[in-house]
Amino acid sequence: MNMETSNVMAPPPPKRLQDMQLPMVMMRDIVIKTIFRKNTGSASELAKAVCLPVPITQELIDYARGQNLLEAMGTRSEGISTEMGYQLTDSGKARAMDALAQSEYYGAMPVPLQVYREQVQRQSIRNIQITREQLSNAMGHLILPPQLLGNLGPAVTSGRSILMYGPPGNGKSSISNGIRDAMGDKIYVPRAIEYAGSVITVYDPIVHSKATEQEDDPTQLRRRNLYDSRYVLCERPTVITGGELSLDMLDLVYNPTARTYQAPLQLKSTGGIFIVDDLGRQAEPPQKLVNRWIVPLEESKDILALQSGEKFEVPFDTLVIFSTNFHPNEIFDQAALRRIFFKIKIDGPSQEDFLKIFALVARKKRMQLCEKSLVHLLKTKYPTIKNVFANYQPVFLIDQMISVCDFEGLPYKMTPELVDRAWANMFVKDEVIVK
């Protein structure tokens, strides 16, 4: 059922140690590794470092003390703090070194995969409801045919896969970014998840845009009920790949030094958008790439594998947008096309829309237009390419004219001569080059 995008339910913070659903030894080792690496001394400092409530952190401290891995140092003297301080015993230091040899991971306690699945459901991409107004506002900087929004809207709201195709230079990438902007809400991204004792880091500052949050006032007697701080509140993620995309980028990335895993791109994009731009330009054929997505697209789950070869399922909750300059029938068989839910053709603009785009770009770049030059462009130049207009052409032509004006010391005013010089750089003549 659809719901308003602002109603994403936050992951509740764990209240008891049993709520963690992680092996005690794993939690204990992360605690002592964090103390060893970050030199944290109090329960509150450690709680912040491992992203857990103080009471649960204190239970883990007491557990480690019971095994003679930690010892109390008395109350701390720095500032006005009266908290008990802790340090590793010799046995604790030895255990921390052994644990680091097994895995370098420390810091935020990971979220068990089964718990993460529940949060994915709470913030599913398929729960969003985007209106025509939201989509129109997000694409307000684009000149688009009215019927295009009518095709895009149901595709986005469904959260299903989209194939956008058509001639190059007509804004398929810009439209994909507009879809992302239309969502406008925030979700919770885990810093790391755990499966079978292995840690998989998910939060990536390069992919995820952390949202600005209001900090708690430490002087307040009543503090806000915070969400599980093992998650980071972020804008819905967007992963954009192009010709560099390869199948191995969709697998877990194992770090043999740290002995941890990094989530693949599609897992990082959970709850958001995965854009495969320039489909058909990758080293692997499009059919092979789409075959990799068949199970995720149909069953909303993906299958990953650990170094041991063990395979396991992770949620696949992503709006996948394929964008290509090729006709779909040239690069896919019918079985693959059937699995892509929406197919939307993005054509070049009409002459009327082309002129609107040209005028908008010229105004933005302060290029003065003149009727004689526009007539020259439309009546002399465009007939040579059978009046095929593209959205990229106004920006290209005006930037070319501006470059000439800057070099020649001319005012920014369009002339037929400038049109000719700009046009000459937009295409390359077919000719035989004598070697």
Short mmCIF file of C-alpha atoms in Angstrom, two decimals:
data_model
loop_
_atom_site.label_atom_id
_atom_site.label_comp_id
_atom_site.label_asym_id
_atom_site.label_seq_id
_atom_site.Cartn_x
_atom_site.Cartn_y
_atom_site.Cartn_z
CA MET A 1 0.00 0.00 0.00
CA ASN A 2 1.28 3.46 -0.89
CA MET A 3 1.94 6.02 1.81
CA GLU A 4 3.25 9.54 1.97
CA THR A 5 7.01 9.73 1.58
CA SER A 6 7.44 11.60 4.87
CA ASN A 7 6.10 8.66 6.89
CA VAL A 8 9.14 6.40 6.74
CA MET A 9 9.28 4.57 10.05
CA ALA A 10 12.60 4.85 11.88
CA PRO A 11 14.42 1.72 13.08
CA PRO A 12 13.71 1.43 16.81
CA PRO A 13 16.80 1.45 19.04
CA PRO A 14 17.52 -1.86 20.80
CA LYS A 15 16.38 -1.84 24.42
CA ARG A 16 18.01 -5.02 25.70
CA LEU A 17 21.10 -7.03 24.87
CA GLN A 18 18.84 -9.82 23.60
CA ASP A 19 17.40 -7.42 21.01
CA MET A 20 20.77 -7.25 19.28
CA GLN A 21 20.45 -10.75 17.75
CA LEU A 22 24.23 -10.90 17.31
CA PRO A 23 26.67 -13.48 18.74
CA MET A 24 27.97 -12.38 22.16
CA VAL A 25 31.56 -13.14 21.20
CA MET A 26 31.27 -10.97 18.09
CA MET A 27 29.84 -8.04 20.08
CA ARG A 28 32.45 -8.44 22.80
CA ASP A 29 35.28 -8.51 20.27
CA ILE A 30 33.99 -5.40 18.48
CA VAL A 31 33.87 -3.62 21.84
CA ILE A 32 37.43 -4.46 22.80
CA LYS A 33 38.75 -3.81 19.28
CA THR A 34 37.09 -0.40 19.37
CA ILE A 35 38.64 0.38 22.76
CA PHE A 36 42.02 -0.79 21.45
CA ARG A 37 41.84 1.26 18.22
CA LYS A 38 40.07 4.40 19.46
CA ASN A 39 41.29 4.47 23.06
CA THR A 40 37.81 5.09 24.43
CA GLY A 41 37.65 5.10 28.21
CA SER A 42 34.06 5.51 29.39
CA ALA A 43 30.77 3.76 28.69
CA SER A 44 29.29 6.85 27.03
CA GLU A 45 32.30 7.31 24.72
CA LEU A 46 32.23 3.65 23.82
CA ALA A 47 28.46 3.72 23.27
CA LYS A 48 28.90 6.54 20.75
CA ALA A 49 31.73 4.68 19.00
CA VAL A 50 29.80 1.40 18.64
CA CYS A 51 26.47 3.19 18.02
CA LEU A 52 24.54 1.52 20.85
CA PRO A 53 22.56 2.81 23.83
CA VAL A 54 24.63 3.26 26.96
CA PRO A 55 22.80 0.55 28.99
CA ILE A 56 23.51 -2.12 26.35
CA THR A 57 27.10 -0.93 26.03
CA GLN A 58 27.47 -1.18 29.79
CA GLU A 59 26.22 -4.78 29.67
CA LEU A 60 28.88 -5.61 27.10
CA ILE A 61 31.52 -3.89 29.24
CA ASP A 62 30.42 -5.95 32.25
CA TYR A 63 30.53 -9.11 30.15
CA ALA A 64 34.12 -8.35 29.06
CA ARG A 65 35.09 -7.50 32.66
CA GLY A 66 33.73 -10.85 33.77
CA GLN A 67 36.19 -12.49 31.37
CA ASN A 68 39.07 -10.35 32.68
CA LEU A 69 39.40 -8.47 29.38
CA LEU A 70 38.55 -5.06 30.83
CA GLU A 71 39.25 -3.44 34.17
CA ALA A 72 37.83 -0.37 35.88
CA MET A 73 40.08 2.62 36.44
CA GLY A 74 37.84 4.52 38.88
CA THR A 75 36.05 7.74 38.04
CA ARG A 76 37.55 9.84 35.28
CA SER A 77 39.19 13.16 36.15
CA GLU A 78 38.91 14.95 32.80
CA GLY A 79 36.58 17.95 32.94
CA ILE A 80 33.57 17.42 35.16
CA SER A 81 32.87 13.82 34.17
CA THR A 82 32.29 11.38 37.01
CA GLU A 83 31.91 8.35 34.75
CA MET A 84 33.79 5.17 35.46
CA GLY A 85 36.73 4.68 33.16
CA TYR A 86 37.81 1.34 31.68
CA GLN A 87 40.93 -0.03 30.08
CA LEU A 88 42.01 -3.29 28.50
CA THR A 89 43.84 -5.76 30.68
CA ASP A 90 46.85 -7.58 29.29
CA SER A 91 44.51 -10.44 28.41
CA GLY A 92 42.17 -7.93 26.79
CA LYS A 93 44.95 -6.48 24.66
CA ALA A 94 45.98 -9.96 23.56
CA ARG A 95 42.38 -10.84 22.69
CA ALA A 96 41.97 -7.54 20.80
CA MET A 97 45.06 -8.35 18.72
CA ASP A 98 43.77 -11.85 17.97
CA ALA A 99 40.34 -10.47 17.05
CA LEU A 100 41.88 -7.83 14.76
CA ALA A 101 43.86 -10.56 13.03
CA GLN A 102 40.56 -12.28 12.28
CA SER A 103 38.77 -9.08 11.20
CA GLU A 104 39.90 -5.45 11.27
CA TYR A 105 36.31 -4.29 11.66
CA TYR A 106 35.56 -2.17 14.72
CA GLY A 107 33.27 0.73 15.56
CA ALA A 108 29.54 0.67 14.76
CA MET A 109 27.91 -2.61 15.73
CA PRO A 110 26.50 -4.24 12.59
CA VAL A 111 22.78 -4.82 12.05
CA PRO A 112 21.82 -8.49 11.60
CA LEU A 113 20.61 -9.16 8.06
CA GLN A 114 17.21 -10.37 9.27
CA VAL A 115 16.71 -7.14 11.25
CA TYR A 116 17.78 -5.04 8.25
CA ARG A 117 15.16 -6.79 6.11
CA GLU A 118 12.46 -5.42 8.42
CA GLN A 119 13.72 -1.86 7.99
CA VAL A 120 13.82 -2.27 4.21
CA GLN A 121 10.12 -3.11 4.33
CA ARG A 122 9.39 -0.02 6.43
CA GLN A 123 11.01 2.30 3.88
CA SER A 124 10.43 0.38 0.66
CA ILE A 125 10.76 2.25 -2.62
CA ARG A 126 7.41 0.71 -3.50
CA ASN A 127 5.72 2.52 -0.61
CA ILE A 128 6.26 5.96 -2.08
CA GLN A 129 3.52 7.99 -3.75
CA ILE A 130 4.77 10.58 -6.21
CA THR A 131 2.23 12.97 -7.70
CA ARG A 132 2.30 14.62 -11.10
CA GLU A 133 3.04 17.92 -9.36
CA GLN A 134 6.08 16.51 -7.54
CA LEU A 135 7.47 14.99 -10.73
CA SER A 136 6.77 18.15 -12.70
CA ASN A 137 8.50 20.33 -10.10
CA ALA A 138 11.57 18.06 -10.06
CA MET A 139 11.80 18.31 -13.86
CA GLY A 140 10.88 21.98 -14.05
CA HIS A 141 14.25 22.83 -15.60
CA LEU A 142 13.55 20.48 -18.53
CA ILE A 143 11.33 21.07 -21.57
CA LEU A 144 9.43 17.80 -21.89
CA PRO A 145 6.39 16.66 -23.90
CA PRO A 146 3.29 16.63 -21.63
CA GLN A 147 2.62 12.93 -22.26
CA LEU A 148 6.09 11.98 -21.03
CA LEU A 149 5.28 12.82 -17.41
CA GLY A 150 2.14 10.73 -17.76
CA ASN A 151 4.30 7.76 -18.71
CA LEU A 152 7.02 8.35 -16.14
CA GLY A 153 4.71 8.89 -13.15
CA PRO A 154 3.16 5.39 -12.97
CA ALA A 155 6.58 3.84 -13.62
CA VAL A 156 8.19 5.67 -10.71
CA THR A 157 5.28 5.13 -8.33
CA SER A 158 5.28 1.39 -9.03
CA GLY A 159 8.94 1.08 -7.98
CA ARG A 160 9.42 -1.32 -10.90
CA SER A 161 12.16 -1.33 -13.55
CA ILE A 162 12.22 1.26 -16.33
CA LEU A 163 13.91 1.20 -19.74
CA MET A 164 14.36 4.63 -21.32
CA TYR A 165 15.53 4.55 -24.91
CA GLY A 166 15.90 6.93 -27.80
CA PRO A 167 18.46 8.94 -29.76
CA PRO A 168 21.43 10.32 -27.80
CA GLY A 169 21.52 13.77 -26.29
CA ASN A 170 17.85 14.07 -25.39
CA GLY A 171 18.02 14.13 -21.61
CA LYS A 172 17.62 10.51 -20.53
CA SER A 173 20.26 11.04 -17.84
CA SER A 174 18.66 14.35 -16.75
CA ILE A 175 15.26 12.68 -16.55
CA SER A 176 16.73 9.91 -14.39
CA ASN A 177 18.16 12.52 -12.03
CA GLY A 178 14.80 14.31 -11.98
CA ILE A 179 13.09 11.12 -10.87
CA ARG A 180 15.55 10.91 -7.99
CA ASP A 181 14.88 14.53 -7.00
CA ALA A 182 11.12 13.99 -7.08
CA MET A 183 11.30 11.45 -4.26
CA GLY A 184 12.60 14.01 -1.83
CA ASP A 185 12.32 11.95 1.35
CA LYS A 186 14.84 10.23 3.60
CA ILE A 187 15.57 6.67 4.62
CA TYR A 188 17.83 4.89 7.12
CA VAL A 189 21.00 3.25 5.79
CA PRO A 190 22.86 0.76 8.02
CA ARG A 191 26.51 1.43 8.60
CA ALA A 192 27.12 -2.31 8.34
CA ILE A 193 25.13 -5.54 8.32
CA GLU A 194 26.04 -8.97 9.61
CA TYR A 195 25.48 -12.38 8.09
CA ALA A 196 26.93 -15.66 9.39
CA GLY A 197 29.52 -13.81 11.46
CA SER A 198 30.75 -11.75 8.48
CA VAL A 199 30.50 -7.95 8.41
CA ILE A 200 29.35 -6.17 5.24
CA THR A 201 29.77 -2.39 5.23
CA VAL A 202 26.87 -0.61 3.52
CA TYR A 203 26.95 3.11 4.32
CA ASP A 204 29.21 4.85 1.81
CA PRO A 205 29.67 8.65 1.99
CA ILE A 206 30.33 8.68 -1.76
CA VAL A 207 26.96 7.08 -2.53
CA HIS A 208 24.86 8.20 0.43
CA SER A 209 24.01 11.83 1.20
CA LYS A 210 23.73 12.16 4.96
CA ALA A 211 20.77 14.27 6.03
CA THR A 212 21.20 17.21 8.40
CA GLU A 213 19.76 16.35 11.77
CA GLN A 214 18.95 18.37 14.85
CA GLU A 215 21.39 17.60 17.63
CA ASP A 216 20.18 16.84 21.13
CA ASP A 217 20.73 19.57 23.70
CA PRO A 218 22.71 17.88 26.50
CA THR A 219 21.28 20.37 29.02
CA GLN A 220 17.71 19.20 28.40
CA LEU A 221 16.23 16.96 31.06
CA ARG A 222 14.12 15.10 28.49
CA ARG A 223 15.93 13.92 25.40
CA ARG A 224 14.26 12.90 22.17
CA ASN A 225 13.58 9.24 21.48
CA LEU A 226 16.33 8.58 18.94
CA TYR A 227 16.31 5.88 16.27
CA ASP A 228 18.84 3.07 16.16
CA SER A 229 22.12 4.93 15.65
CA ARG A 230 23.62 1.98 13.82
CA TYR A 231 21.79 3.55 10.86
CA VAL A 232 22.50 6.86 9.13
CA LEU A 233 19.60 9.06 8.03
CA CYS A 234 20.17 9.77 4.34
CA GLU A 235 18.46 11.01 1.22
CA ARG A 236 17.17 8.10 -0.84
CA PRO A 237 20.37 6.86 -2.50
CA THR A 238 21.13 7.08 -6.19
CA VAL A 239 23.82 4.95 -7.82
CA ILE A 240 24.73 5.93 -11.37
CA THR A 241 26.87 3.67 -13.55
CA GLY A 242 27.74 3.90 -17.20
CA GLY A 243 30.04 2.18 -19.62
CA GLU A 244 32.31 1.12 -16.73
CA LEU A 245 29.69 -1.23 -15.26
CA SER A 246 30.79 -4.87 -15.14
CA LEU A 247 29.20 -7.95 -13.62
CA ASP A 248 31.81 -8.25 -10.87
CA MET A 249 30.74 -4.81 -9.58
CA LEU A 250 27.45 -6.47 -8.58
CA ASP A 251 29.20 -8.94 -6.25
CA LEU A 252 30.38 -8.53 -2.66
CA VAL A 253 33.82 -6.90 -2.50
CA TYR A 254 36.09 -8.75 -0.09
CA ASN A 255 38.97 -6.92 1.57
CA PRO A 256 41.56 -9.61 2.32
CA THR A 257 43.50 -7.28 4.63
CA ALA A 258 40.58 -6.14 6.78
CA ARG A 259 38.72 -9.46 6.26
CA THR A 260 35.47 -7.64 5.78
CA TYR A 261 33.09 -7.18 2.86
CA GLN A 262 31.82 -4.09 1.12
CA ALA A 263 28.28 -4.10 -0.21
CA PRO A 264 27.91 -4.15 -4.00
CA LEU A 265 26.36 -1.19 -5.79
CA GLN A 266 22.82 -2.54 -5.92
CA LEU A 267 22.80 -3.22 -2.16
CA LYS A 268 24.03 0.32 -1.47
CA SER A 269 21.17 1.63 -3.60
CA THR A 270 18.50 -0.21 -1.57
CA GLY A 271 15.50 2.03 -1.04
CA GLY A 272 16.62 4.29 -3.89
CA ILE A 273 17.52 4.28 -7.57
CA PHE A 274 20.10 2.35 -9.58
CA ILE A 275 20.71 4.01 -12.95
CA VAL A 276 22.45 2.03 -15.67
CA ASP A 277 23.33 4.78 -18.13
CA ASP A 278 24.61 4.22 -21.66
CA LEU A 279 23.46 0.60 -21.69
CA GLY A 280 25.17 -1.10 -24.61
CA ARG A 281 28.52 0.63 -24.03
CA GLN A 282 29.71 -1.80 -21.37
CA ALA A 283 32.28 -4.54 -21.97
CA GLU A 284 29.60 -7.18 -21.37
CA PRO A 285 26.60 -7.32 -23.72
CA PRO A 286 23.34 -5.78 -22.45
CA GLN A 287 21.58 -9.13 -22.56
CA LYS A 288 24.12 -10.59 -20.15
CA LEU A 289 23.83 -7.63 -17.78
CA VAL A 290 20.04 -7.83 -17.70
CA ASN A 291 20.16 -11.60 -17.16
CA ARG A 292 22.02 -10.85 -13.91
CA TRP A 293 19.02 -8.78 -12.79
CA ILE A 294 16.28 -11.30 -13.64
CA VAL A 295 15.90 -12.78 -10.13
CA PRO A 296 16.16 -9.41 -8.33
CA LEU A 297 13.65 -7.74 -10.66
CA GLU A 298 11.12 -10.55 -10.42
CA GLU A 299 11.47 -11.69 -6.82
CA SER A 300 12.68 -8.53 -4.99
CA LYS A 301 15.70 -10.37 -3.65
CA ASP A 302 19.30 -10.72 -4.71
CA ILE A 303 21.72 -13.56 -4.14
CA LEU A 304 25.26 -12.83 -2.97
CA ALA A 305 28.14 -15.13 -2.09
CA LEU A 306 30.79 -15.08 0.63
CA GLN A 307 34.43 -16.01 0.04
CA SER A 308 33.59 -19.48 1.33
CA GLY A 309 31.14 -19.92 -1.52
CA GLU A 310 28.11 -19.77 0.76
CA LYS A 311 25.23 -17.98 -0.94
CA PHE A 312 22.56 -15.98 0.82
CA GLU A 313 19.65 -13.70 0.02
CA VAL A 314 19.52 -9.94 0.56
CA PRO A 315 16.60 -7.59 -0.08
CA PHE A 316 16.38 -6.04 -3.53
CA ASP A 317 14.30 -2.91 -3.12
CA THR A 318 15.55 -0.63 -5.86
CA LEU A 319 14.08 1.28 -8.76
CA VAL A 320 16.31 0.21 -11.66
CA ILE A 321 16.46 2.59 -14.61
CA PHE A 322 18.14 1.39 -17.79
CA SER A 323 19.01 4.11 -20.28
CA THR A 324 20.20 3.37 -23.81
CA ASN A 325 20.66 4.99 -27.20
CA PHE A 326 19.97 1.66 -28.92
CA HIS A 327 16.57 0.35 -29.91
CA PRO A 328 15.58 -2.31 -27.33
CA ASN A 329 15.02 -4.94 -30.02
CA GLU A 330 18.65 -4.57 -31.06
CA ILE A 331 20.13 -5.44 -27.67
CA PHE A 332 17.53 -7.62 -25.88
CA ASP A 333 15.51 -10.70 -26.61
CA GLN A 334 11.79 -10.67 -25.84
CA ALA A 335 12.24 -12.61 -22.59
CA ALA A 336 14.54 -9.90 -21.23
CA LEU A 337 12.23 -7.11 -22.39
CA ARG A 338 9.30 -8.80 -20.68
CA ARG A 339 11.12 -8.53 -17.35
CA ILE A 340 11.62 -4.78 -17.67
CA PHE A 341 8.27 -3.47 -16.55
CA PHE A 342 8.12 -0.06 -18.28
CA LYS A 343 9.58 0.90 -21.67
CA ILE A 344 9.57 4.62 -22.36
CA LYS A 345 10.88 6.21 -25.54
CA ILE A 346 12.59 9.58 -25.15
CA ASP A 347 12.46 11.38 -28.49
CA GLY A 348 14.14 14.59 -29.55
CA PRO A 349 12.19 17.85 -29.18
CA SER A 350 9.88 19.35 -31.77
CA GLN A 351 11.06 22.53 -33.47
CA GLU A 352 8.83 24.51 -31.11
CA ASP A 353 10.34 22.89 -27.99
CA PHE A 354 13.82 23.22 -29.47
CA LEU A 355 13.33 26.98 -29.75
CA LYS A 356 12.06 27.15 -26.15
CA ILE A 357 15.16 25.31 -24.94
CA PHE A 358 17.41 27.49 -27.09
CA ALA A 359 15.86 30.68 -25.66
CA LEU A 360 16.15 29.43 -22.07
CA VAL A 361 19.81 28.48 -22.49
CA ALA A 362 20.62 31.76 -24.23
CA ARG A 363 19.00 33.75 -21.42
CA LYS A 364 20.87 31.78 -18.79
CA LYS A 365 24.20 32.25 -20.55
CA ARG A 366 23.48 35.87 -21.53
CA MET A 367 23.73 35.27 -25.25
CA GLN A 368 21.66 37.86 -27.12
CA LEU A 369 19.53 36.26 -29.84
CA CYS A 370 18.58 37.70 -33.19
CA GLU A 371 15.86 36.61 -35.59
CA LYS A 372 18.13 36.58 -38.66
CA SER A 373 20.56 34.15 -36.99
CA LEU A 374 17.77 31.83 -35.79
CA VAL A 375 16.27 31.74 -39.29
CA HIS A 376 19.72 30.93 -40.67
CA LEU A 377 20.06 28.11 -38.15
CA LEU A 378 16.63 26.63 -38.86
CA LYS A 379 16.43 27.17 -42.63
CA THR A 380 20.05 26.62 -43.66
CA LYS A 381 21.71 24.34 -41.11
CA TYR A 382 19.08 21.97 -39.81
CA PRO A 383 17.83 20.86 -43.26
CA THR A 384 21.32 19.40 -43.78
CA ILE A 385 20.57 16.88 -40.99
CA LYS A 386 16.92 16.39 -42.00
CA ASN A 387 15.69 18.69 -39.21
CA VAL A 388 16.58 16.24 -36.45
CA PHE A 389 16.60 18.23 -33.22
CA ALA A 390 18.18 17.07 -29.94
CA ASN A 391 18.05 18.53 -26.45
CA TYR A 392 21.82 18.80 -26.13
CA GLN A 393 22.20 20.99 -29.23
CA PRO A 394 21.18 24.41 -27.81
CA VAL A 395 23.74 24.16 -24.99
CA PHE A 396 26.41 22.91 -27.38
CA LEU A 397 25.85 25.63 -30.00
CA ILE A 398 25.59 28.51 -27.53
CA ASP A 399 28.70 27.36 -25.61
CA GLN A 400 30.58 27.23 -28.91
CA MET A 401 29.49 30.76 -29.81
CA ILE A 402 30.46 32.04 -26.36
CA SER A 403 33.94 30.49 -26.74
CA VAL A 404 34.42 32.28 -30.05
CA CYS A 405 33.22 35.57 -28.58
CA ASP A 406 35.57 35.25 -25.63
CA PHE A 407 38.54 34.56 -27.90
CA GLU A 408 37.75 37.27 -30.45
CA GLY A 409 36.71 39.86 -27.85
CA LEU A 410 33.19 40.08 -29.28
CA PRO A 411 29.96 40.86 -27.41
CA TYR A 412 27.69 37.92 -26.64
CA LYS A 413 25.37 38.40 -29.62
CA MET A 414 24.29 35.67 -31.97
CA THR A 415 25.17 36.15 -35.66
CA PRO A 416 24.94 33.87 -38.73
CA GLU A 417 28.73 33.72 -38.80
CA LEU A 418 28.84 32.52 -35.18
CA VAL A 419 26.18 29.94 -36.01
CA ASP A 420 28.34 28.61 -38.85
CA ARG A 421 31.43 28.34 -36.65
CA ALA A 422 29.51 26.61 -33.85
CA TRP A 423 27.79 24.24 -36.26
CA ALA A 424 31.13 23.18 -37.74
CA ASN A 425 32.12 21.70 -34.36
CA MET A 426 28.88 19.79 -33.76
CA PHE A 427 29.44 17.23 -36.50
CA VAL A 428 32.40 15.63 -38.27
CA LYS A 429 32.22 15.19 -42.01
CA ASP A 430 32.55 11.72 -43.50
CA GLU A 431 35.76 11.86 -45.48
CA VAL A 432 38.75 9.76 -46.38
CA ILE A 433 41.92 10.72 -44.54
CA VAL A 434 45.06 10.02 -46.54
CA LYS A 435 47.70 8.43 -44.30
#
